[in-house]
Short mmCIF file of C-alpha atoms in Angstrom, two decimals:
data_model
loop_
_atom_site.label_atom_id
_atom_site.label_comp_id
_atom_site.label_asym_id
_atom_site.label_seq_id
_atom_site.Cartn_x
_atom_site.Cartn_y
_atom_site.Cartn_z
CA MET A 1 -146.51 -93.42 -75.88
CA PRO A 2 -144.33 -90.71 -73.90
CA VAL A 3 -142.34 -88.14 -75.59
CA TYR A 4 -139.97 -85.39 -75.44
CA ASN A 5 -138.08 -83.83 -78.42
CA ARG A 6 -138.99 -86.13 -80.79
CA ARG A 7 -141.02 -84.56 -83.14
CA GLU A 8 -139.86 -86.01 -86.43
CA THR A 9 -139.48 -89.64 -84.71
CA THR A 10 -142.76 -89.23 -83.07
CA LEU A 11 -144.79 -88.43 -86.40
CA SER A 12 -142.69 -91.32 -88.24
CA GLY A 13 -144.12 -93.80 -85.52
CA LEU A 14 -147.86 -92.62 -86.00
CA ARG A 15 -147.35 -92.92 -89.65
CA SER A 16 -146.68 -96.32 -89.47
CA LEU A 17 -149.35 -96.72 -86.70
CA SER A 18 -151.59 -94.98 -89.30
CA ARG A 19 -151.18 -97.83 -92.00
CA ILE A 20 -152.23 -100.26 -89.47
CA ASP A 21 -155.50 -102.17 -90.92
CA ARG A 22 -157.67 -101.63 -87.78
CA TYR A 23 -160.68 -103.00 -89.05
CA GLY A 24 -162.94 -104.57 -86.01
CA LEU A 25 -160.46 -102.87 -83.61
CA ASN A 26 -161.11 -100.12 -81.61
CA VAL A 27 -157.70 -97.98 -81.16
CA LYS A 28 -156.73 -95.02 -79.99
CA ILE A 29 -153.70 -93.32 -79.46
CA PHE A 30 -152.06 -91.15 -76.54
CA VAL A 31 -149.29 -89.43 -76.88
CA VAL A 32 -148.14 -87.66 -73.71
CA ASP A 33 -145.85 -84.95 -74.80
CA ASP A 34 -143.72 -83.67 -71.69
CA ALA A 35 -143.28 -79.56 -72.64
CA SER A 36 -141.01 -80.86 -75.77
CA PRO A 37 -139.98 -77.43 -76.69
CA ASP A 38 -139.65 -78.42 -80.57
CA GLY A 39 -143.26 -78.45 -81.32
CA THR A 40 -144.03 -82.21 -81.33
CA ALA A 41 -147.25 -81.75 -79.62
CA ASP A 42 -148.23 -78.80 -82.06
CA ALA A 43 -146.76 -81.24 -85.29
CA VAL A 44 -148.93 -84.27 -83.95
CA ALA A 45 -152.25 -82.39 -83.39
CA GLU A 46 -151.88 -80.95 -87.00
CA GLU A 47 -151.00 -84.22 -89.00
CA PHE A 48 -152.76 -86.70 -86.29
CA PRO A 49 -156.00 -84.80 -84.84
CA GLU A 50 -157.46 -88.33 -83.70
CA VAL A 51 -154.84 -88.59 -81.51
CA GLU A 52 -155.46 -87.99 -77.87
CA ILE A 53 -152.22 -85.60 -76.39
CA ILE A 54 -151.48 -85.28 -72.77
CA LYS A 55 -149.47 -82.54 -72.14
CA GLY A 56 -146.62 -82.93 -69.23
CA ASP A 57 -144.75 -79.82 -67.61
CA GLY A 58 -141.60 -81.26 -68.51
CA ASN A 59 -140.97 -83.53 -65.31
CA LEU A 60 -142.49 -86.70 -66.28
CA HIS A 61 -139.66 -88.46 -67.94
CA TYR A 62 -140.44 -91.97 -69.57
CA ALA A 63 -141.78 -93.69 -66.69
CA ALA A 64 -144.34 -91.18 -65.09
CA GLY A 65 -145.54 -90.29 -68.86
CA THR A 66 -145.88 -93.87 -69.44
CA ASN A 67 -147.90 -93.97 -66.47
CA LEU A 68 -150.03 -91.34 -67.21
CA GLY A 69 -150.93 -92.51 -70.83
CA ILE A 70 -151.84 -95.58 -68.92
CA GLU A 71 -154.05 -94.19 -66.53
CA ARG A 72 -156.00 -91.56 -69.85
CA ALA A 73 -156.33 -94.99 -71.76
CA LEU A 74 -158.14 -96.87 -68.69
CA GLU A 75 -160.25 -93.95 -68.02
#
């Protein structure tokens, strides 16, 4: 999930995902935070410690952020 300055939207989305019945599934969530100055990464880490946060430098934008998340997920 690539994000930039969408703290509340990101947290809302993660809350929705946390309600999914994951029985029998191996689910790993990655958030690619592209240097959000609004504290998105810190808020995600605090409320969802199981989510892997990948930090960008502010130049990823949507496509590169998505690609980085996919690359990490495939590792």
